[in-house]
PDB file of C-alpha atoms in Angstrom:
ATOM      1  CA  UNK G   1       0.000   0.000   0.000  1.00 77.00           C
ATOM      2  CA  UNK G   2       0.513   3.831   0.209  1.00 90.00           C
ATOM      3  CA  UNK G   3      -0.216   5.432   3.379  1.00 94.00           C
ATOM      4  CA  UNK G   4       2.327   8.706   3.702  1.00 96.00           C
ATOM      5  CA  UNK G   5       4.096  10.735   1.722  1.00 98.00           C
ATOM      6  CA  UNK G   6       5.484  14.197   1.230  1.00 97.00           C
ATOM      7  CA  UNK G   7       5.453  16.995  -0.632  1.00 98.00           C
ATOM      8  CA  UNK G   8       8.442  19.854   0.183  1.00 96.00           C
ATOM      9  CA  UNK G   9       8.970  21.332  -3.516  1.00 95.00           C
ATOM     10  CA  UNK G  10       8.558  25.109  -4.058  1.00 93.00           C
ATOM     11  CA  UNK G  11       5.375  25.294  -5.892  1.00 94.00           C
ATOM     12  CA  UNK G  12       6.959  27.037  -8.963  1.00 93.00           C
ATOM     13  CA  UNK G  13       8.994  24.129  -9.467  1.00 94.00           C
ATOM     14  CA  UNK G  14       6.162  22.120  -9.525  1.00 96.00           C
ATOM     15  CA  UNK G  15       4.642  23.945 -11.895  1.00 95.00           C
ATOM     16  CA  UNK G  16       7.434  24.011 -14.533  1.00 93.00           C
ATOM     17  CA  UNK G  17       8.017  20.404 -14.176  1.00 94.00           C
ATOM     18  CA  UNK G  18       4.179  19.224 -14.299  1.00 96.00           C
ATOM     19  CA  UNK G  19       3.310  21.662 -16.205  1.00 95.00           C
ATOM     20  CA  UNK G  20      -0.193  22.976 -14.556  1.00 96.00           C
ATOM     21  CA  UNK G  21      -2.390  25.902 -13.379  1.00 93.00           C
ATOM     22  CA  UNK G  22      -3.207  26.846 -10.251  1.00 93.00           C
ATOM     23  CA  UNK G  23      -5.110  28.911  -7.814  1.00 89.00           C
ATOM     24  CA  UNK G  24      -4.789  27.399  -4.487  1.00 91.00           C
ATOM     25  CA  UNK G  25      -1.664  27.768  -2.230  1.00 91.00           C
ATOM     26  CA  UNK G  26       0.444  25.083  -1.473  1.00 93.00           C
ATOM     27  CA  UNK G  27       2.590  24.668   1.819  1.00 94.00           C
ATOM     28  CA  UNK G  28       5.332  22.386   2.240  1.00 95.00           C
ATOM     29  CA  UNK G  29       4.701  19.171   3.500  1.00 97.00           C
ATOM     30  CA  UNK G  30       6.513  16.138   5.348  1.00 97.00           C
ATOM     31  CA  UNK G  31       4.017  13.726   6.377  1.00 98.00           C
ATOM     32  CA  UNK G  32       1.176  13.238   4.693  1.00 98.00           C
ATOM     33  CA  UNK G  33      -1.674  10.771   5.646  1.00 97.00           C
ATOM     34  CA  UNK G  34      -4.954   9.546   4.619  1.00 97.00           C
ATOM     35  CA  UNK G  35      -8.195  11.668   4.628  1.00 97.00           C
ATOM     36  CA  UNK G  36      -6.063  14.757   4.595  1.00 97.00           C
ATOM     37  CA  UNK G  37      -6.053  17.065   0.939  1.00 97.00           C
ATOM     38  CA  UNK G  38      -3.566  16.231  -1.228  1.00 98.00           C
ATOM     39  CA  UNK G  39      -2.154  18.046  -4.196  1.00 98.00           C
ATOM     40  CA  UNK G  40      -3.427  16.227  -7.493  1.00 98.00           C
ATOM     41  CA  UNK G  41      -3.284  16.998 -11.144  1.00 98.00           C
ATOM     42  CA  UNK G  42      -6.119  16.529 -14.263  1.00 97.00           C
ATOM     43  CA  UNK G  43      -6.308  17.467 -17.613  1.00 96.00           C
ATOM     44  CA  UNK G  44      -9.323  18.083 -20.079  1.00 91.00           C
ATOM     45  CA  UNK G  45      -7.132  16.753 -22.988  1.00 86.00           C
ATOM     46  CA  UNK G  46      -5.341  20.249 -23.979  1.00 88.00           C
ATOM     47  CA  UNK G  47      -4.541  22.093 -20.466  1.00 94.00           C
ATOM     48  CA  UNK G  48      -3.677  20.776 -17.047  1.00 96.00           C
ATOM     49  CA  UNK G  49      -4.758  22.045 -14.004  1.00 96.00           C
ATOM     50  CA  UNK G  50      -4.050  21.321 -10.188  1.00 97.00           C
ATOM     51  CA  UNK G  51      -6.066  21.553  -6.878  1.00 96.00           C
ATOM     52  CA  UNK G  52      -6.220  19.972  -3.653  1.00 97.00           C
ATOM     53  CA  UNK G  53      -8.651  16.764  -2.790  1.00 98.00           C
ATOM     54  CA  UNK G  54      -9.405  14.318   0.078  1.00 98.00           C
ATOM     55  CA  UNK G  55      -7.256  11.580   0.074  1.00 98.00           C
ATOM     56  CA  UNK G  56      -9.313   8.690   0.420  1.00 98.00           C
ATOM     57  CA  UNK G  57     -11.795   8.082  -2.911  1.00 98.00           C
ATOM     58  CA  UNK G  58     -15.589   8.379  -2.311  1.00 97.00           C
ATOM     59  CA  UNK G  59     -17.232   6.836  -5.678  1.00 96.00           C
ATOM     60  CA  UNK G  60     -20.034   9.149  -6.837  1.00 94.00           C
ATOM     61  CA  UNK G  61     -22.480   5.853  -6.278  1.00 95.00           C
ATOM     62  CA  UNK G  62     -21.592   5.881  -2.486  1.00 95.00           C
ATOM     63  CA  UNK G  63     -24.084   6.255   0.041  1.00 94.00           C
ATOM     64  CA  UNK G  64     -21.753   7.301   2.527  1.00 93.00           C
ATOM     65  CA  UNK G  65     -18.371   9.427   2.601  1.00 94.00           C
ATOM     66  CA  UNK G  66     -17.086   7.233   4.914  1.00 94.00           C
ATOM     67  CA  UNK G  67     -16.161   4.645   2.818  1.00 96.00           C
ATOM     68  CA  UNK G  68     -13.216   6.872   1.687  1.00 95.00           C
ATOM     69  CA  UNK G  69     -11.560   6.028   4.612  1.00 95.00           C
ATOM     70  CA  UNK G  70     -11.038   2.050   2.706  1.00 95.00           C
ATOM     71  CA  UNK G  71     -10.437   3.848  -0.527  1.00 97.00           C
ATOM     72  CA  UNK G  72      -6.968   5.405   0.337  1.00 98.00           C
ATOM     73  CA  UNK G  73      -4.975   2.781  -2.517  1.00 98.00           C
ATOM     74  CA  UNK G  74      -6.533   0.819  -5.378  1.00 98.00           C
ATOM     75  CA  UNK G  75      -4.488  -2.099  -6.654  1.00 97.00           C
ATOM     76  CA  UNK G  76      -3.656  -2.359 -10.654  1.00 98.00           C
ATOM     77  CA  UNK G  77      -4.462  -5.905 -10.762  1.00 97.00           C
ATOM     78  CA  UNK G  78      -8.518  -5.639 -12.342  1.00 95.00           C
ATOM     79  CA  UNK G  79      -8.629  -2.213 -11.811  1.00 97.00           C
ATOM     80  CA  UNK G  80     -11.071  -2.105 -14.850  1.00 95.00           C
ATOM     81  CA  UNK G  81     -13.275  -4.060 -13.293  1.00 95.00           C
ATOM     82  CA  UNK G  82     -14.012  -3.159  -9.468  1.00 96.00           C
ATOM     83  CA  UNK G  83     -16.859  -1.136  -9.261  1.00 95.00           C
ATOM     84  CA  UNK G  84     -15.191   0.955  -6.813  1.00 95.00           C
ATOM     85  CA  UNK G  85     -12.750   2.249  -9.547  1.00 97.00           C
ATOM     86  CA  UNK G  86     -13.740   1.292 -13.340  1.00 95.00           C
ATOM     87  CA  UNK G  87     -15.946   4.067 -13.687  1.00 94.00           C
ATOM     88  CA  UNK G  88     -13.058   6.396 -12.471  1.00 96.00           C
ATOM     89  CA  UNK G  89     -10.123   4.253 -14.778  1.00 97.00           C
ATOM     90  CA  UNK G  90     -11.976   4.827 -17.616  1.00 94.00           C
ATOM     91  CA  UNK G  91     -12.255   8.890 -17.166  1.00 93.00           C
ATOM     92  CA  UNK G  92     -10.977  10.298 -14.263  1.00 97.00           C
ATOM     93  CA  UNK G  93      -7.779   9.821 -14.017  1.00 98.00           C
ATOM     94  CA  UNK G  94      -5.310  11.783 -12.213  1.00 98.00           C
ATOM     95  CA  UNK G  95      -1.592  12.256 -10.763  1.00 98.00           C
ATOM     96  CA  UNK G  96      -0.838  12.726  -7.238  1.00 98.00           C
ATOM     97  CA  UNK G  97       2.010  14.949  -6.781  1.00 98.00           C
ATOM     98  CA  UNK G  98       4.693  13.898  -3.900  1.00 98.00           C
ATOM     99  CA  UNK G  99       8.719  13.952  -3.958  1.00 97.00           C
ATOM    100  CA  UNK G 100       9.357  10.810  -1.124  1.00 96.00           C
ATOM    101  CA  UNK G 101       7.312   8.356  -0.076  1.00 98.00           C
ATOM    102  CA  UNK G 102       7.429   5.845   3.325  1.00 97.00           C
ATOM    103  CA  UNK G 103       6.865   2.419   4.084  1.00 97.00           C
ATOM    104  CA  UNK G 104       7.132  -0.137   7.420  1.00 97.00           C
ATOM    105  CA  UNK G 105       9.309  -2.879   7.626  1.00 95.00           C
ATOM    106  CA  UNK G 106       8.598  -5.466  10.110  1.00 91.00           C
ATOM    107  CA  UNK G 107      11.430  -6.357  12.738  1.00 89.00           C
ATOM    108  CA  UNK G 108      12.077  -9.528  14.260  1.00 87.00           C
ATOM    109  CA  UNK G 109      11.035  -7.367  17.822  1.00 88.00           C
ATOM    110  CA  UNK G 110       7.877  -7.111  16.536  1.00 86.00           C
ATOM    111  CA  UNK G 111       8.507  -3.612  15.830  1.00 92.00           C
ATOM    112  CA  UNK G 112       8.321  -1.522  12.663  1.00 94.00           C
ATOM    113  CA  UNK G 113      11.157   0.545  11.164  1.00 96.00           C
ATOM    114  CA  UNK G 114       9.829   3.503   8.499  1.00 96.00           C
ATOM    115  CA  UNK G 115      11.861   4.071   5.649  1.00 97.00           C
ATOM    116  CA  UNK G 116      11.780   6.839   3.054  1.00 97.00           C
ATOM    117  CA  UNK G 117      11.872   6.215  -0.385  1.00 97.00           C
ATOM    118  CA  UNK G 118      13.762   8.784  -2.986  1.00 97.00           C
ATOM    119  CA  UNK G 119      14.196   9.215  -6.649  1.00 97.00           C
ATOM    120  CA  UNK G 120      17.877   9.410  -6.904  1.00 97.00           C
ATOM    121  CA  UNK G 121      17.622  12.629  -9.042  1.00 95.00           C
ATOM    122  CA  UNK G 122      15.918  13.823  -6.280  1.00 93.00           C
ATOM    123  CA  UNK G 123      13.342  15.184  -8.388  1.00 95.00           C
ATOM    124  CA  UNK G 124       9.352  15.394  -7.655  1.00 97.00           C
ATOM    125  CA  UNK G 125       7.233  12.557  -9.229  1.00 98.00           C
ATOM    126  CA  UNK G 126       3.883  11.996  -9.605  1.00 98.00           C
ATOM    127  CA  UNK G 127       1.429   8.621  -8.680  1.00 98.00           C
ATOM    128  CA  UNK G 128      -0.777   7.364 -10.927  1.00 98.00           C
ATOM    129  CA  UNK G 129      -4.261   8.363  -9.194  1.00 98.00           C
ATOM    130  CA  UNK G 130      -8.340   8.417  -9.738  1.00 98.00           C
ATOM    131  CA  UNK G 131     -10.780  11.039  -8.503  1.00 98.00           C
ATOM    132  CA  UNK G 132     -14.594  10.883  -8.062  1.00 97.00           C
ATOM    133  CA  UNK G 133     -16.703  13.921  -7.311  1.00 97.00           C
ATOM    134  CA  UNK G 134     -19.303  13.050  -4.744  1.00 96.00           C
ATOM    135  CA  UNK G 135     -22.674  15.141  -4.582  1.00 94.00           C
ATOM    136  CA  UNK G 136     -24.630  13.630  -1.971  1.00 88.00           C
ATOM    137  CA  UNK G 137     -23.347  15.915   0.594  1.00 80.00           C
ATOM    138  CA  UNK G 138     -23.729  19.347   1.527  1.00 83.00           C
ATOM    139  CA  UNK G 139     -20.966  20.385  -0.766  1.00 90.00           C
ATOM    140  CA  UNK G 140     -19.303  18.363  -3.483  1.00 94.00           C
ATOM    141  CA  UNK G 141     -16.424  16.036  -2.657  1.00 96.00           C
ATOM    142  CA  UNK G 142     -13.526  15.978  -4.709  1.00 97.00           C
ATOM    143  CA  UNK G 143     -11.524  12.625  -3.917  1.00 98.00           C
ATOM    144  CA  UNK G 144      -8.609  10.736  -5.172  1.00 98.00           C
ATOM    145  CA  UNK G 145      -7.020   7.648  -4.566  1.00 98.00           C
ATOM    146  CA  UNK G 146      -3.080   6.327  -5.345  1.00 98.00           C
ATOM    147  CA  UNK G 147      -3.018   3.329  -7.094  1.00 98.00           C
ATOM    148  CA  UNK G 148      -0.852   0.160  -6.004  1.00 98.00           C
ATOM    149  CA  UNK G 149       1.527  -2.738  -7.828  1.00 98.00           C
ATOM    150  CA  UNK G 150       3.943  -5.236  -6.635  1.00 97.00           C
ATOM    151  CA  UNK G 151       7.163  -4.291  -5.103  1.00 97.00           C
ATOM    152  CA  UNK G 152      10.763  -3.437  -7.271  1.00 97.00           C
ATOM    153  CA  UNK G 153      13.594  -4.453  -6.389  1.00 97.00           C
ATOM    154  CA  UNK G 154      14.227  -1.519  -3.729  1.00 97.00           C
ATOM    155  CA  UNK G 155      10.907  -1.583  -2.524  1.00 97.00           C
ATOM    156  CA  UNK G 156      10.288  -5.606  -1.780  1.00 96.00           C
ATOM    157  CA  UNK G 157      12.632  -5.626   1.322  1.00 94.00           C
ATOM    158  CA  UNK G 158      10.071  -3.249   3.014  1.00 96.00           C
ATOM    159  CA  UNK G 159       6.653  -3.911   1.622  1.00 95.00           C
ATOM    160  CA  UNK G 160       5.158  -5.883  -0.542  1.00 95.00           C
ATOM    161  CA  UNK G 161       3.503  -3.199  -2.843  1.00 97.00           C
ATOM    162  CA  UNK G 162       4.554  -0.411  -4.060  1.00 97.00           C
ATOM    163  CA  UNK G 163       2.812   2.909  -5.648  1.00 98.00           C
ATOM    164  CA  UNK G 164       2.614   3.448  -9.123  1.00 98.00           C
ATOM    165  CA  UNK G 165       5.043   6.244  -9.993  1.00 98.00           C
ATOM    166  CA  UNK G 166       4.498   7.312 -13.734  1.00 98.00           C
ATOM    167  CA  UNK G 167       7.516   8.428 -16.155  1.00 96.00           C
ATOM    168  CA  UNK G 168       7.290  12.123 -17.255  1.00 95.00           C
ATOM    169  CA  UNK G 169       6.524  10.945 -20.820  1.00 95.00           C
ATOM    170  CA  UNK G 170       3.289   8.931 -19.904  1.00 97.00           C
ATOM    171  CA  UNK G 171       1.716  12.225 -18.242  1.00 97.00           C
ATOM    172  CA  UNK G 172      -0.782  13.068 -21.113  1.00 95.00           C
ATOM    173  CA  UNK G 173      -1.669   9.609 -21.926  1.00 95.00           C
ATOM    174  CA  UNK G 174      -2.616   8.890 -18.484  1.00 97.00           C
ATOM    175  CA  UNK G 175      -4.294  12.187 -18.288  1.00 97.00           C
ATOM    176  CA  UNK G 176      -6.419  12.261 -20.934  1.00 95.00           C
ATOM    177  CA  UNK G 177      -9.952  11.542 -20.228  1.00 94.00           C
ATOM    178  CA  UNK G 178     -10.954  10.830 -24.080  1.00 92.00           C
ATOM    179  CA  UNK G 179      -8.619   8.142 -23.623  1.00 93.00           C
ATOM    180  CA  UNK G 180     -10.500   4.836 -23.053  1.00 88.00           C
ATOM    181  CA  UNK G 181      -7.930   2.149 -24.043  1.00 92.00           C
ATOM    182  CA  UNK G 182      -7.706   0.148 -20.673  1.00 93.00           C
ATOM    183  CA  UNK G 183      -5.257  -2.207 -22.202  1.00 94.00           C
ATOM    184  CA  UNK G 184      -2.895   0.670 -22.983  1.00 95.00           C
ATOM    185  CA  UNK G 185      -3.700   2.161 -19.589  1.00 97.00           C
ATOM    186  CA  UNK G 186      -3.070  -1.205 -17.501  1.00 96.00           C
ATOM    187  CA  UNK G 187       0.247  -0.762 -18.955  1.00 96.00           C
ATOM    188  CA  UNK G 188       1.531   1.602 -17.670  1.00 97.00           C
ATOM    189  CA  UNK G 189       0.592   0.255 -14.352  1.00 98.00           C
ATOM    190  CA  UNK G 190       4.192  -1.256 -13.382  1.00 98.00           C
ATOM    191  CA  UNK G 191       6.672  -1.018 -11.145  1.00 98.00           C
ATOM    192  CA  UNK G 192       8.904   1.965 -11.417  1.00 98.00           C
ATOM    193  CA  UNK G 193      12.698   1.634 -12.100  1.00 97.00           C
ATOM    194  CA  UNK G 194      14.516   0.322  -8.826  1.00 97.00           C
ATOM    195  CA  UNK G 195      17.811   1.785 -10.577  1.00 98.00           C
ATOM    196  CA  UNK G 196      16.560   5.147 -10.241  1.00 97.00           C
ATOM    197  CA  UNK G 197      15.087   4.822  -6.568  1.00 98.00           C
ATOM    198  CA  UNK G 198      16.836   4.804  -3.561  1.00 97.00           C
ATOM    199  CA  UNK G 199      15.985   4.296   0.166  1.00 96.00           C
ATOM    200  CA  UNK G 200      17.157   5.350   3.977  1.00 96.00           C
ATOM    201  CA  UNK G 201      15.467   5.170   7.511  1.00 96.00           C
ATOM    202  CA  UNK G 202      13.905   7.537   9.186  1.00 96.00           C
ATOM    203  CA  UNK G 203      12.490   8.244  12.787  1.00 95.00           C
ATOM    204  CA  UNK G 204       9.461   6.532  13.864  1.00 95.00           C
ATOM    205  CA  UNK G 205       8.687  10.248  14.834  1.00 95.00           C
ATOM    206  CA  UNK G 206       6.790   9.915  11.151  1.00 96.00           C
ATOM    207  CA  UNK G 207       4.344   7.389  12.538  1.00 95.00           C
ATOM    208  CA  UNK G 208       2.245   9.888  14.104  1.00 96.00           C
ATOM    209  CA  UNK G 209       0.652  12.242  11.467  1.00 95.00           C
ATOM    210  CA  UNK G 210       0.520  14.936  13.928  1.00 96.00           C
ATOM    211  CA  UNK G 211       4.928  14.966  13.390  1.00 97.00           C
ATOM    212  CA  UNK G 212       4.415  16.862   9.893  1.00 97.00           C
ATOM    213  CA  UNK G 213       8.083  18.421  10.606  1.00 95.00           C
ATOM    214  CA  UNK G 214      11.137  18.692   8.864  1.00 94.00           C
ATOM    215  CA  UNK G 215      13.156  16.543  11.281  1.00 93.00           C
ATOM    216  CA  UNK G 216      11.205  13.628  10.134  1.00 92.00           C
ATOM    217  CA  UNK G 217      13.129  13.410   7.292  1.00 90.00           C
ATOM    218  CA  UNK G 218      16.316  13.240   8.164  1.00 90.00           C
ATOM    219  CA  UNK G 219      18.305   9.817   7.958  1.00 91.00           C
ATOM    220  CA  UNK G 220      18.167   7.913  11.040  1.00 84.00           C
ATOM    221  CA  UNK G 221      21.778   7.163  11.184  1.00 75.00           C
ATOM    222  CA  UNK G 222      22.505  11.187  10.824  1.00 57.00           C
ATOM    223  CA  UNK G 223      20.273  11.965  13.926  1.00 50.00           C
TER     224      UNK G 223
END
C-alpha cells in the first residue's frame, strides 16, 4: 500500500516540471496521511490544471463518505473491473504529486522501522491516481485515490507493494480523459525503475501524522 508521503517542492517548481495551473496555495509538507487534501493533477485533454482533494476516494455511487476512509490505494491488478474504480479508470484519471514516499518494515522485535523512499535525481514525481466527485453531501467532494503494484527491487525488502510512480513521458496519456484504451492504460501500471530509486530510515517520529516536521526526514543514522 501507500499510506504517507510528502510533498516539500517550491510550488513554482512544480509547476514548470508538471506543467499545470493553479489557484490554491500550497505549503510544504513532510508527512502526509490519509483523509487529509492532497495536491493532485487533471487534464481536459489540452490544459492541465491542479487543486487539492481528500485523500481517500468516495465513488459518486456511495451512500456514505465514509467509505473513503477504505479507498486510500486501489491495486492495478482488475482495476477495470471493481466497481469501486472502473468508472473512475476509464475517465478520471489523475496524478498525485509527492517527492518521497514511506513504508514499514517489520522487525524480528515485533517492531516496525519507516523508511523513506527517494528518486535518486531527487526530483518530484507523480502517482498514478483516480478522482470521483461526490454530490450527496452538503458540498461536493472531490476525492482521489493512489493506485498500487507489486514491489521493485528496492521496494520488496520493506513492503510488498509499491505505488505506481508514472515516467514524465506517460503524463498526457494517463491524463487524458478521451482516452479509453484500458489495455494501454493497464500498462503503464508497473513497477517503477529500482535503478533510479533509492531508500534510507527515518524516525518513527513519522508514525504519528501529527509529526508533519522537517526533522522527520532526516536519515536515522545522521540523527
Amino acid at each position: 500500500m501507500c499510506g504517507r508521503f510528502s510533498l516539500t517542492e517550491d510550488i513554482s517548481a512544480l509547476q514548470q516540471y508538471f506543467d499545470f495551473e493553479i489557484s490554491e496555495e500550497i505549503s510544504p509538507r513532510y508527512n502526509i496521511a490519509p483523509s487529509q487534501r492532497i495536491l493532485t493533477v487533471i487534464s481536459d485533454g489540452h490544459e492541465r490544471r491542479a487543486g487539492t482533494m481528500k485523500w481517500g476516494l468516495v465513488p459518486f455511487w456511495a451512500k456514505d463518505e465514509k467509505i473513503g476512509y477504505k479507498m486510500i490505494n486501489a491495486r492495478a491488478e482488475g482495476i477495470d473491473e471493481k466497481p469501486s474504480f472502473k468508472h473512475a479508470f476509464k475517465r478520471r484519471r489523475c496524478l498525485v504529486v509527492a517527492d518521497r514516499f514511506y513504508e514499514w518494515k517489520k522487525q524480528e522485535d515485533g517492531n516496525k522501522q519507516p523508511y523513506r523512499f527517494i528518486m535518486k535525481n531527487k526530483k518530484p514525481f507523480a502517482f498514478a491516481g483516480l478522482w470521483e466527485t461526490w454530490k450527496k453531501g452538503q458540498q461536493p467532494l472531490h476525492s482521489c485515490t493512489i493506485i498500487t503494484t507489486t514491489p521493485n527491487e528496492v521496494t520488496e525488502d520493506v513492503h510488498d507493494r509499491m505505488p505506481v510512480i508514472l515516467h514524465q513521458d506517460s503524463f498526457d496519456l494517463w491524463l487524458n480523459p478521451k482516452n479509453d484504451d484500458t489495455e494501454h492504460l493497464k500498462s503503464l501500471l508497473v513497477p517503477f525503475p529500482a535503478e533510479e530509486m533509492d531508500l534510507y530510515p527515518v524516525s518513527t517520529m513519522v508514525n504519528s501524522p501529527k509529526n508533519d516536521i522537517a526533522d522527520i526526514l532526516t536519515p536515522l543514522n545522521s540523527m
